[in-house]
Short mmCIF file of C-alpha atoms and ligand atoms in Angstrom, two decimals:
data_model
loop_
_atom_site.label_atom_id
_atom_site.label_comp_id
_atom_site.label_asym_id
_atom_site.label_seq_id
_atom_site.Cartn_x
_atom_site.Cartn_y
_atom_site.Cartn_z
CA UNK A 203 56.99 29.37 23.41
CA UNK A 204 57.97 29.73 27.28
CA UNK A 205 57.78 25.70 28.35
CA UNK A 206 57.31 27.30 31.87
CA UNK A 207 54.13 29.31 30.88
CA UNK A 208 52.90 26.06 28.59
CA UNK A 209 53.24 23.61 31.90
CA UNK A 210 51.03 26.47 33.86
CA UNK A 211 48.44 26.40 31.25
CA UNK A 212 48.28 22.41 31.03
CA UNK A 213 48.06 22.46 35.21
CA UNK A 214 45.34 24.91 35.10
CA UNK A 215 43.47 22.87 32.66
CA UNK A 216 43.64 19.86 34.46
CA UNK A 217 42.33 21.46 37.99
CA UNK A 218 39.42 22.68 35.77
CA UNK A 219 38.82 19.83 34.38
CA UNK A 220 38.87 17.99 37.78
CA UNK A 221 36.80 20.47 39.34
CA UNK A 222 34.32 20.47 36.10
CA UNK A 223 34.10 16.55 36.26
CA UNK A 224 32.39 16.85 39.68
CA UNK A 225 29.27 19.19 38.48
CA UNK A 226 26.69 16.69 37.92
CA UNK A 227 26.43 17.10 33.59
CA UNK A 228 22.57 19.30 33.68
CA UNK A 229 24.38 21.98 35.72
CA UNK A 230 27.11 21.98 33.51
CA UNK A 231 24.63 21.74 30.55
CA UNK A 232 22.74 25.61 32.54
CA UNK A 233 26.15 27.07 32.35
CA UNK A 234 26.47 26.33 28.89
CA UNK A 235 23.54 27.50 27.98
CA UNK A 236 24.05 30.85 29.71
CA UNK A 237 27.33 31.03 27.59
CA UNK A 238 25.07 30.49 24.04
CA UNK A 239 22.74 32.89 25.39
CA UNK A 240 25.26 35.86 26.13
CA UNK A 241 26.57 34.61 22.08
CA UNK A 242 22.94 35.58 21.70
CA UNK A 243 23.08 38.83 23.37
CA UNK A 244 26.91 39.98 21.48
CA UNK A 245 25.93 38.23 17.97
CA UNK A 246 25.98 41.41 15.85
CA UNK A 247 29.56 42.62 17.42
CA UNK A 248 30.95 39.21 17.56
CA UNK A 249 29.95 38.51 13.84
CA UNK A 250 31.78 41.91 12.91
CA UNK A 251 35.12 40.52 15.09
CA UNK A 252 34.79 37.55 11.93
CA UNK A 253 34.00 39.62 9.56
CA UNK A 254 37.20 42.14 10.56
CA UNK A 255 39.45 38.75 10.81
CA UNK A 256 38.23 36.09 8.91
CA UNK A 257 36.61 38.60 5.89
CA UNK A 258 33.46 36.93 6.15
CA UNK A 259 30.40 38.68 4.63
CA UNK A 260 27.52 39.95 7.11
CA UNK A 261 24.89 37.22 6.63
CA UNK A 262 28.35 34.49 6.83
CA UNK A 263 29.41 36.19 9.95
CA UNK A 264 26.29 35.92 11.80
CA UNK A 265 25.41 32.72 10.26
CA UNK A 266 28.54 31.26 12.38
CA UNK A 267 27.83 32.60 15.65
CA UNK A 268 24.25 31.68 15.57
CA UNK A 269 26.25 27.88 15.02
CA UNK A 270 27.74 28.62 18.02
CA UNK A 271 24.28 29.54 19.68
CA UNK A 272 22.88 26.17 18.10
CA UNK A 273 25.61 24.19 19.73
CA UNK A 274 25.36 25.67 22.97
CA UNK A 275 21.52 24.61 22.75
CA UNK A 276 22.39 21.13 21.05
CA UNK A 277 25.02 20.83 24.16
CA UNK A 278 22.41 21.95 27.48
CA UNK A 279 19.85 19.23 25.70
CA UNK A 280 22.29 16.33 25.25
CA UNK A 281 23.69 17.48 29.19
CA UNK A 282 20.55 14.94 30.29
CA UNK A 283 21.15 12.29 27.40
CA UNK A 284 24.46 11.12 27.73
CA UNK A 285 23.04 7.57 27.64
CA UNK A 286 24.88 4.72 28.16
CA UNK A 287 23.49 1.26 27.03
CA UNK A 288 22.16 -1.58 29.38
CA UNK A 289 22.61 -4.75 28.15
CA UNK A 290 21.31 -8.25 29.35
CA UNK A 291 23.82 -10.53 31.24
CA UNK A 292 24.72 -13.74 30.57
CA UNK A 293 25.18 -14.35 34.62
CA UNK A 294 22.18 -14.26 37.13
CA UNK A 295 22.33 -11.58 39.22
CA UNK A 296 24.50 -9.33 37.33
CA UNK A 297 23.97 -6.14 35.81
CA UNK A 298 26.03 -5.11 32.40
CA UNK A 299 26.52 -2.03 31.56
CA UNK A 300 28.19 1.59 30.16
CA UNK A 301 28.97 4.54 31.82
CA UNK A 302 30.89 7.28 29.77
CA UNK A 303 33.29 8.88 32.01
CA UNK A 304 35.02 12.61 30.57
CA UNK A 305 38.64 12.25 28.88
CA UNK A 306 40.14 14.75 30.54
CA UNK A 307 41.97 17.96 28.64
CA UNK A 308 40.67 18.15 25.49
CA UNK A 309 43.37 19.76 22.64
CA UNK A 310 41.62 21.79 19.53
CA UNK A 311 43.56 23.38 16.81
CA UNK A 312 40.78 25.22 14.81
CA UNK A 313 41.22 27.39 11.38
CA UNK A 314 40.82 30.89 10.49
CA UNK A 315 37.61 29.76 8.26
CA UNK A 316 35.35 29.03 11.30
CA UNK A 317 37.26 30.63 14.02
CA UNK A 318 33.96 30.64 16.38
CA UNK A 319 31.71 27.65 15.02
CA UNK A 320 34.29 24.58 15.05
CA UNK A 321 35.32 26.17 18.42
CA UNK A 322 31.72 25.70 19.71
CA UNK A 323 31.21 22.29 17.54
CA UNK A 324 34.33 21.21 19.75
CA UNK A 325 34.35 22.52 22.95
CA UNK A 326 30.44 22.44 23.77
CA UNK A 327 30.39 18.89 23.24
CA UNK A 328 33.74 18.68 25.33
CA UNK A 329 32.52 20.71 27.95
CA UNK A 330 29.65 18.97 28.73
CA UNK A 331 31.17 15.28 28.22
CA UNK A 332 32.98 16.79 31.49
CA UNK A 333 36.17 18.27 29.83
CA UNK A 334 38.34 20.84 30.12
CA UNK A 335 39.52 22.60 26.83
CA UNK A 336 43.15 24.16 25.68
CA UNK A 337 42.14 25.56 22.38
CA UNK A 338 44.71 26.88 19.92
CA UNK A 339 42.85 28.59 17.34
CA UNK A 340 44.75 30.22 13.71
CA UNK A 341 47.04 33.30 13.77
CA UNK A 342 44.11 34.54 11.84
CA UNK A 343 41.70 35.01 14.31
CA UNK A 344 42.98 35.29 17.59
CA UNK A 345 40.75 38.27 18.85
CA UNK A 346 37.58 36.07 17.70
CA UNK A 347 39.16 33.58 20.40
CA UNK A 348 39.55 36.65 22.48
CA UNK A 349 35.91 37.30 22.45
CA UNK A 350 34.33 34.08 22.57
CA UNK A 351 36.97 33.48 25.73
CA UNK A 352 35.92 36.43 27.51
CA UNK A 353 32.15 35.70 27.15
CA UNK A 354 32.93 31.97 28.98
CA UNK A 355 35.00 34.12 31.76
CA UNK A 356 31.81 36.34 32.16
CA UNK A 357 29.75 33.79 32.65
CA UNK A 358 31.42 31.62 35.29
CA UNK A 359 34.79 32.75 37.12
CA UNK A 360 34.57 29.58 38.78
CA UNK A 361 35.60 27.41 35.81
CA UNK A 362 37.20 29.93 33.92
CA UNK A 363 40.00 27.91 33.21
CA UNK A 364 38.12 25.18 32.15
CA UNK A 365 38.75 27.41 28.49
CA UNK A 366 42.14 28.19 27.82
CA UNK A 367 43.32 30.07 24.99
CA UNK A 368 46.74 29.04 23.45
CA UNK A 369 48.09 31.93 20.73
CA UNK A 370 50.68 31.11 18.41
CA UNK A 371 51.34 28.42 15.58
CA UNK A 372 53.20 25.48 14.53
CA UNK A 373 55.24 25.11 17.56
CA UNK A 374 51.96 25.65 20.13
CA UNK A 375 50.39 22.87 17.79
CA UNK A 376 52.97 20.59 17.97
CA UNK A 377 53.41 20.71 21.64
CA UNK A 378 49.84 20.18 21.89
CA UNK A 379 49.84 17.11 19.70
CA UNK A 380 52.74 15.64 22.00
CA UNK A 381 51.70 16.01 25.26
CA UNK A 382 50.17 13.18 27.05
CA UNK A 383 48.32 15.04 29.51
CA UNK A 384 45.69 16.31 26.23
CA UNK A 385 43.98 13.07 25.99
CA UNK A 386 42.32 13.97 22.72
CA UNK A 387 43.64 16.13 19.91
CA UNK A 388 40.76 17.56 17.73
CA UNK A 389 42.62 18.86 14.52
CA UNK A 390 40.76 21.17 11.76
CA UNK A 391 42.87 22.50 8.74
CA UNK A 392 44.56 20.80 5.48
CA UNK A 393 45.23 17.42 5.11
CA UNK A 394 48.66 18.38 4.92
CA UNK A 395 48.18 19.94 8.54
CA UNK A 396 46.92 16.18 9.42
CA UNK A 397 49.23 14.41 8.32
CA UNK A 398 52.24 16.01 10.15
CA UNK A 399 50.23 16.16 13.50
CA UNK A 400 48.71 12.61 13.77
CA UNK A 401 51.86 10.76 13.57
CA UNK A 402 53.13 12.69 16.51
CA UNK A 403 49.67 11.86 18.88
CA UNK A 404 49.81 8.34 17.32
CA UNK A 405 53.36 8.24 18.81
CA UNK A 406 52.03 8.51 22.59
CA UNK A 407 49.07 6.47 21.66
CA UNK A 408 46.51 9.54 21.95
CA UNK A 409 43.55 9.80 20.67
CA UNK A 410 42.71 12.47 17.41
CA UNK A 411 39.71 13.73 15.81
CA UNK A 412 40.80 15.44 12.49
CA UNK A 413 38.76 17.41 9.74
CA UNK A 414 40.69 17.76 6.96
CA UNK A 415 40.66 18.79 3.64
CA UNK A 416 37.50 18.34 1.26
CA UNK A 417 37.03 18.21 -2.79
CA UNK A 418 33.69 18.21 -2.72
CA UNK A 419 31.43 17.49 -5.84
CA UNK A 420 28.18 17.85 -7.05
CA UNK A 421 26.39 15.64 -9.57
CA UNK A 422 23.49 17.70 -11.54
CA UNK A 423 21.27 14.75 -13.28
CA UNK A 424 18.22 15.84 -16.32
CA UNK A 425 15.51 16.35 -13.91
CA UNK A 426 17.78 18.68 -12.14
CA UNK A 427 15.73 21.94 -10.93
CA UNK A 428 18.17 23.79 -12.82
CA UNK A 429 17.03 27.39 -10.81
CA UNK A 430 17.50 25.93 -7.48
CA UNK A 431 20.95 23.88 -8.60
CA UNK A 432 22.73 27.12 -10.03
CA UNK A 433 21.78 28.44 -6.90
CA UNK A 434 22.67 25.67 -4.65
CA UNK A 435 26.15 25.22 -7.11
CA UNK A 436 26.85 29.01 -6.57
CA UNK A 437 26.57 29.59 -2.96
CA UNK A 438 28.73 26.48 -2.75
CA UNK A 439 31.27 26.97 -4.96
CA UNK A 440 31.33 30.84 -4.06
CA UNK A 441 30.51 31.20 -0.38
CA UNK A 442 32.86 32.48 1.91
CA UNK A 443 35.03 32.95 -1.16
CA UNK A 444 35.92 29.19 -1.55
CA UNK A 445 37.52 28.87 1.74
CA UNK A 446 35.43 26.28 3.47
CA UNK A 447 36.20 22.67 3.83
CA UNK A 448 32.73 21.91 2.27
CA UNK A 449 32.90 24.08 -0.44
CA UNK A 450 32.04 22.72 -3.89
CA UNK A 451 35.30 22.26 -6.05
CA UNK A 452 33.59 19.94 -8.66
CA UNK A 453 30.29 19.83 -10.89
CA UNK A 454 29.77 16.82 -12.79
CA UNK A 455 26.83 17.77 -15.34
CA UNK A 456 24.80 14.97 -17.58
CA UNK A 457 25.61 15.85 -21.20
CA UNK A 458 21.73 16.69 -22.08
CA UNK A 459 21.08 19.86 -20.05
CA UNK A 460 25.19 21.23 -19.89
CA UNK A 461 24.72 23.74 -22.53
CA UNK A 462 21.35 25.14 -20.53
CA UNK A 463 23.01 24.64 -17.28
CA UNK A 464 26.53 26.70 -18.20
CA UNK A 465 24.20 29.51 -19.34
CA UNK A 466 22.71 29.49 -16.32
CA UNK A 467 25.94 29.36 -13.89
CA UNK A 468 27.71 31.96 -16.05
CA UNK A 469 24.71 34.70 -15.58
CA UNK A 470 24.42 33.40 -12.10
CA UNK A 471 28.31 34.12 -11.69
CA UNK A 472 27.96 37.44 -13.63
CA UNK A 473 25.42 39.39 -10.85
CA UNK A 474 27.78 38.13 -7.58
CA UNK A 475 28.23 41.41 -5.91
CA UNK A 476 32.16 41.00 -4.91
CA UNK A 477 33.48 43.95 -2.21
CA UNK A 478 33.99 44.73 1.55
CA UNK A 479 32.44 41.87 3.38
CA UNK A 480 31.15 44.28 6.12
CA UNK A 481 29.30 46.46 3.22
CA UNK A 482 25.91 44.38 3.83
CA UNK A 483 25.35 43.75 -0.07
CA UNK A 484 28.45 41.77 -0.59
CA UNK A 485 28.30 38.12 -1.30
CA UNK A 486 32.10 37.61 -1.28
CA UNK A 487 34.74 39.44 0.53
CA UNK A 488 38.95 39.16 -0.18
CA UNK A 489 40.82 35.53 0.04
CA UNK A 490 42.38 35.44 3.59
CA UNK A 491 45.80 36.10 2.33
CA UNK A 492 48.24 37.06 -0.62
CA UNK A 493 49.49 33.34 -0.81
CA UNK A 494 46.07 32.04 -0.74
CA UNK A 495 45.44 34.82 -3.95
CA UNK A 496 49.06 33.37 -5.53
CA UNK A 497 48.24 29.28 -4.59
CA UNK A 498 44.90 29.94 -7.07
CA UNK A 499 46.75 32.12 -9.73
CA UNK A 500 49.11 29.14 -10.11
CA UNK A 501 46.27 26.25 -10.73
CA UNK A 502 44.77 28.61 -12.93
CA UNK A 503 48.29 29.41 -14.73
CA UNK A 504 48.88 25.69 -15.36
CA UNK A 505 45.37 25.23 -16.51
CA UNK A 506 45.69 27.73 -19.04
CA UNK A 507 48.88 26.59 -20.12
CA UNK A 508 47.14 22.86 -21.14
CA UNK A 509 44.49 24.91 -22.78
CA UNK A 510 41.84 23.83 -20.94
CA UNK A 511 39.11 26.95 -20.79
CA UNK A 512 39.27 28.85 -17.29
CA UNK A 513 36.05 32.03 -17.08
CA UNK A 514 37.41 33.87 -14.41
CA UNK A 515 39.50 34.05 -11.34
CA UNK A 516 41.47 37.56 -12.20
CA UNK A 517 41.70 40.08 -9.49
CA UNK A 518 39.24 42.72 -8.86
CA UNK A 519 40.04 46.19 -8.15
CA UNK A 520 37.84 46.56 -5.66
CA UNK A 521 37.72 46.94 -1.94
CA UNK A 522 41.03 47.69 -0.44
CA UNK A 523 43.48 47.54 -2.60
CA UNK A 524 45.67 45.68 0.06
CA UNK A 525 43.44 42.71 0.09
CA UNK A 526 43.26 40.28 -2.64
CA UNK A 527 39.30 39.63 -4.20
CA UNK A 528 39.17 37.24 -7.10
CA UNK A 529 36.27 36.50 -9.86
CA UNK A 530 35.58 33.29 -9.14
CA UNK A 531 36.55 30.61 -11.56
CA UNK A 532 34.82 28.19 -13.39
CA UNK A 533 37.07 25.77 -15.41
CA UNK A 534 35.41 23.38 -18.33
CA UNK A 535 37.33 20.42 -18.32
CA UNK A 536 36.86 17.50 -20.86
CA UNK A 537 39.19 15.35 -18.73
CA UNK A 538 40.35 14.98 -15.37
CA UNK A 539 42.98 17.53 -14.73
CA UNK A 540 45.53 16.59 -11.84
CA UNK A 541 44.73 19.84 -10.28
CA UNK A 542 41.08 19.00 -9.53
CA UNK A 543 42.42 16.09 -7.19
CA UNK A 544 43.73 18.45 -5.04
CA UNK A 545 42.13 21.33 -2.46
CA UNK A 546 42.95 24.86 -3.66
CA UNK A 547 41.29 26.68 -1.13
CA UNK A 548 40.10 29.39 -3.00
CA UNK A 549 36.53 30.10 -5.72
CA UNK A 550 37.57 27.68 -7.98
CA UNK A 551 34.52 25.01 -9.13
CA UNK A 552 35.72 22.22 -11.69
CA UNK A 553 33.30 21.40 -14.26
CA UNK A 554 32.85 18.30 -16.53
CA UNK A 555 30.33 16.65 -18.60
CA UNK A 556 29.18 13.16 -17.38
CA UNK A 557 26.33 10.01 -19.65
CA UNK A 558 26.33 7.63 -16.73
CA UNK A 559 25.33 8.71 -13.09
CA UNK A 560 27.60 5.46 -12.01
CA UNK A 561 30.60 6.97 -13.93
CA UNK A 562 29.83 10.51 -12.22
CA UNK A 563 29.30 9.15 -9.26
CA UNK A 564 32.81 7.37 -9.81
CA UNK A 565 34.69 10.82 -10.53
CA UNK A 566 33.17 11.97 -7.90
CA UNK A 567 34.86 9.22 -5.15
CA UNK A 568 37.88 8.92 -7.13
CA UNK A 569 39.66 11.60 -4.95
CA UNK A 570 41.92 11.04 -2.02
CA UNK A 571 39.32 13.43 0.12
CA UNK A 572 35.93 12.41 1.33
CA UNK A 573 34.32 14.82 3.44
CA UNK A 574 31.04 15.87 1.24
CA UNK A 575 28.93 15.58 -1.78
CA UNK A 576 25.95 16.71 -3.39
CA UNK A 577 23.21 15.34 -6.39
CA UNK A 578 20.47 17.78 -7.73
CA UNK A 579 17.77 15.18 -9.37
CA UNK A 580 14.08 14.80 -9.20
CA UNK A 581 14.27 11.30 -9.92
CA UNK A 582 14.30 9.07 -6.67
CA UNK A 583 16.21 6.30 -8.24
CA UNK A 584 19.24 8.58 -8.93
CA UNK A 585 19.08 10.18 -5.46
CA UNK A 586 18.91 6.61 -3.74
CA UNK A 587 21.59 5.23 -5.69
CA UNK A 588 23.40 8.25 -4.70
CA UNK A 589 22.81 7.44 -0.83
CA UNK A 590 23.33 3.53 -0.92
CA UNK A 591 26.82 2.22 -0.50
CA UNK A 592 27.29 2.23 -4.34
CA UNK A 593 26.45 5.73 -4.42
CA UNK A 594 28.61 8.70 -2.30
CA UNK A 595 31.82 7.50 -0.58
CA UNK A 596 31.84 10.85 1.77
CA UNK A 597 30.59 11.80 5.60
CA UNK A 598 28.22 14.23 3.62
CA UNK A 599 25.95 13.86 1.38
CA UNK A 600 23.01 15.57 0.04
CA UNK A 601 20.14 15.78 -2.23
CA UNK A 602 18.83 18.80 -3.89
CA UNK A 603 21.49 21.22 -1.83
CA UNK A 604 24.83 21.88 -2.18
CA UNK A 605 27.61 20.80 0.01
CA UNK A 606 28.13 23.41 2.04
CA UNK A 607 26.34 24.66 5.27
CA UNK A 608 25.49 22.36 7.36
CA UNK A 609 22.87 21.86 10.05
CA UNK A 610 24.70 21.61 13.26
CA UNK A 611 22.60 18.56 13.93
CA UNK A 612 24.02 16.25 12.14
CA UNK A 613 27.76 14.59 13.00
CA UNK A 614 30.06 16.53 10.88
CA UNK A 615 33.30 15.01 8.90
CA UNK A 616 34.32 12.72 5.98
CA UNK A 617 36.40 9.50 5.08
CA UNK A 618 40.06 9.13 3.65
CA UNK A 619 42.08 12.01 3.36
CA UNK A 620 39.73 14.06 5.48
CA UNK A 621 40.90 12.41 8.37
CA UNK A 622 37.48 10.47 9.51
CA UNK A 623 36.66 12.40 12.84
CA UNK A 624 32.95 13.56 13.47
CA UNK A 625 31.73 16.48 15.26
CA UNK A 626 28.67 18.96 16.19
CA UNK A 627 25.90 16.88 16.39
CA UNK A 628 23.94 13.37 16.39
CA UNK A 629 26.37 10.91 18.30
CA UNK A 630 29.19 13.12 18.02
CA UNK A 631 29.82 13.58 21.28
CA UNK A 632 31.31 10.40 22.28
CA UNK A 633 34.87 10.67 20.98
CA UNK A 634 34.96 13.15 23.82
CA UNK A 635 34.10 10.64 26.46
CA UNK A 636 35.58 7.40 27.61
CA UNK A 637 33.45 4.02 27.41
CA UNK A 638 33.38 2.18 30.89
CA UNK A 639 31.98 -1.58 30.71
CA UNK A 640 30.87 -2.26 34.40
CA UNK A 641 29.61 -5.13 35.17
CA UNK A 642 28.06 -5.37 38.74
CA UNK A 643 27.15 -8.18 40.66
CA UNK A 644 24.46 -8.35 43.39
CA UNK A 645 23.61 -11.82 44.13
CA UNK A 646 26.03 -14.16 46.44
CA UNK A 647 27.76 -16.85 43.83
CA UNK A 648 30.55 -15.88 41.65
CA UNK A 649 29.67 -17.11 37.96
CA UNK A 650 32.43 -16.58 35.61
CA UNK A 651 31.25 -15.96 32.38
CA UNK A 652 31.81 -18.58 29.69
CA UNK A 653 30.61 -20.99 31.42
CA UNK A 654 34.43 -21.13 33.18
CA UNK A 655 34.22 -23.11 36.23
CA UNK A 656 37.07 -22.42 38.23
CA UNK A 657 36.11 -24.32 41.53
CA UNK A 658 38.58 -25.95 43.91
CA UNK A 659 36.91 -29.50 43.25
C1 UN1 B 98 34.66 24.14 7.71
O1 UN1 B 98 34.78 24.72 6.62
O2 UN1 B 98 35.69 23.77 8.35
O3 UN1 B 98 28.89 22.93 6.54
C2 UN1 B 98 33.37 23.92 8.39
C3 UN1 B 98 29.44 24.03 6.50
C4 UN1 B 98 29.68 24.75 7.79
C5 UN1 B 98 30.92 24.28 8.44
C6 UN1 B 98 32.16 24.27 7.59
N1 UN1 B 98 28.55 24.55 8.66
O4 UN1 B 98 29.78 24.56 5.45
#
């Protein structure tokens, strides 16, 4: 990377920004929303830029823009409810307060896996917080960054820069992560990924917001729908061919219906139609890569090799026969396996039998990752245990879906190993803002607080 090009991008960003900062927030909210609504206008072409780079299926593909749409929406509402709290003083005639004042240049590394939606999660909240954004997004899916870049360009030349596209990899990461003019790093990828960038924005004292890795479980109790879990289960385990951070890695099944349930699964599993994700009547298109196809043949290898039972997972001879689509796995484990601690980022769903909800709901914390978890039950004592602080240990978790695709209004993230930042919605927004206590006085004595006295007697 030219260091001379990199310092012209990083000026350029911070003139946006300072320009941006001035636009009182429900202008900036109207030119936000004009960008969601020319999303609206391109979603069928930019879905088929995913589907072409990330090898998302149709319904996938247009699934994430209209999450971009939804934040652009989310983001012109919240442009008139950036509230700051009031709060009563202790001093007569003073007033106490918060204003939230816009970082600055806002840093966001995002993955090939949702190379429009974490985008919008990140830089529509950013954006109208006041922000300017350098966004670096994979090698995978640079012309999706293309696209969505060219749509913010269309709809204001004025603040053009205030989105600048960064190409490249490691190196364009790194320098992001050390430079102190990007007063927030927002981070999406492995936890791996995490770990070697935080240290280095730790270093300079900068702020991060990191979504890391997930092993995400699901607990399916007796009263379990079993029609609607298998469903749930699938889509999660299966969807965009294992490669989301929220995709379910682990079933934990009460012993009573596992027999029924299995059946179920494995007929479920059986009628996936697997092909060319742009052929509308695929469910899953190829893994993103050959290593991605070798990382999974590996787990499964040393699975096998411990004789633990593995349905699945081979290659398909389908599609083109350049690209690398799997049968998804299902491994039956009787204990845990030191492969279902970690991510494989690939169709692979763990399952085990379980007696005791607390001991599932134990396997299911007793991971370094946190990010989100599901329990299929009809019986309200389960599902609140499930929800109280005995119950799930992650940023996610559900009841009666699975653990995957999520509603862009709620704050998105987990705990531990996935890194602990939130995004998208709810209160989201404010790790992209600064907190200003002001405290203003309008009478004509000086009280110190306290009770301090401070006088020359
Ligand atoms: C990711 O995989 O990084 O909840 C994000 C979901 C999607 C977002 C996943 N809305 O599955």
């Amino acid at each position: 990377m030219e260091s001379r090009n990199y310092a012209k991008l990083i000026e350029a960003s911070k003139s946006a920004h300072e320009k941006w900062r001035l636009v009182p927030a429900p202008q900036r909210g109207e030119i936000i929303r004009n960008f969601g609504n020319e999303i609206r206008n391109q979603k069928v072409e930019l879905a088929k830029t995913i589907t072409e780079e990330a090898r998302k299926i149709v319904t996938e593909a247009e699934g994430e823009v209209q999450e971009a749409i939804d934040m652009c929406d989310f983001a012109t509402g919240l442009s008139r409810q950036l509230y700051g709290l009031t709060m009563p003083s202790e001093r007569p005639d003073h007033r106490l307060q918060e204003i939230w004042q816009p970082l600055g240049i806002v840093g966001c590394i995002t993955a090939f896996n949702f190379p429009m939606a974490v985008f919008a999660w990140n830089f529509c909240l950013a954006a109208v917080c006041g922000n300017s954004i350098i966004w670096k997004p994979s090698p995978h899916s640079n012309k999706c960054a293309d696209a969505l870049k060219n749509i913010w360009d269309k709809v204001t030349q004025e603040h053009k820069d205030l989105v600048i596209v960064l190409k490249g990899g490691n190196e364009e990461a790194v320098a992001i992560c050390e430079d102190k003019n990007i007063q927030l790093v927002s981070a999406t990828g492995s936890t791996q990924m995490g770990k070697e960038l935080a240290p280095i924005v730790a270093a300079r004292l900068g702020r991060t917001l990191l979504e890391l890795g997930g092993n995400n479980a699901a607990i399916i109790c007796p009263t379990a729908d079993l029609d609607l879990t298998v469903k749930g289960i699938t889509f999660s385990a299966c969807g965009t061919t294992g490669q989301r951070c929220t995709t379910l890695r682990r079933a934990f099944v009460h012993v009573d219906i596992y027999d029924q349930f299995m059946e179920k699964l494995h007929g479920y599993y059986a009628s996936l139609k697997i092909g060319d994700p742009s052929d509308e009547s695929s469910q899953l298109g190829p893994l993103i890569s050959e290593s991605s196809f070798n990382t999974m043949q590996s787990i499964l290898e040393s699975l096998k090799k411990k004789d633990v039972v593995v349905h699945g997972g081979q290659r398909l001879e389908v599609g083109d026969p350049k690209e690398f689509y799997v049968m998804p796995a299902i491994v039956e484990v009787s204990e845990i396996e030191e492969e279902m601690l970690n991510e494989t980022f690939a169709p692979i769903l763990y399952v085990k039998k379980f007696t005791d909800l607390k001991d599932a709901i134990h396997m299911q914390n007793n991971v370094r990752q946190g990010l989100s978890s599901s329990i299929f039950t009809n019986d309200f004592r389960e599902s609140e245990l499930f929800l109280s602080s005995e119950g799930s240990d992650c940023g996610i978790a559900n009841v009666n879906i699975g653990t995957s695709g999520a509603e862009i209004g709620g704050a998105f993230g987990g705990e531990k190993d996935t890194g602990g930042g939130r995004e998208s919605g709810s209160d989201a927004w404010k790790a992209y803002m600064r907190r200003v206590t002001a405290t203003v006085n309008y009478g004509s004595e000086l009280p110190l607080a306290q009770g301090v006295e401070f006088d020359e007697s």
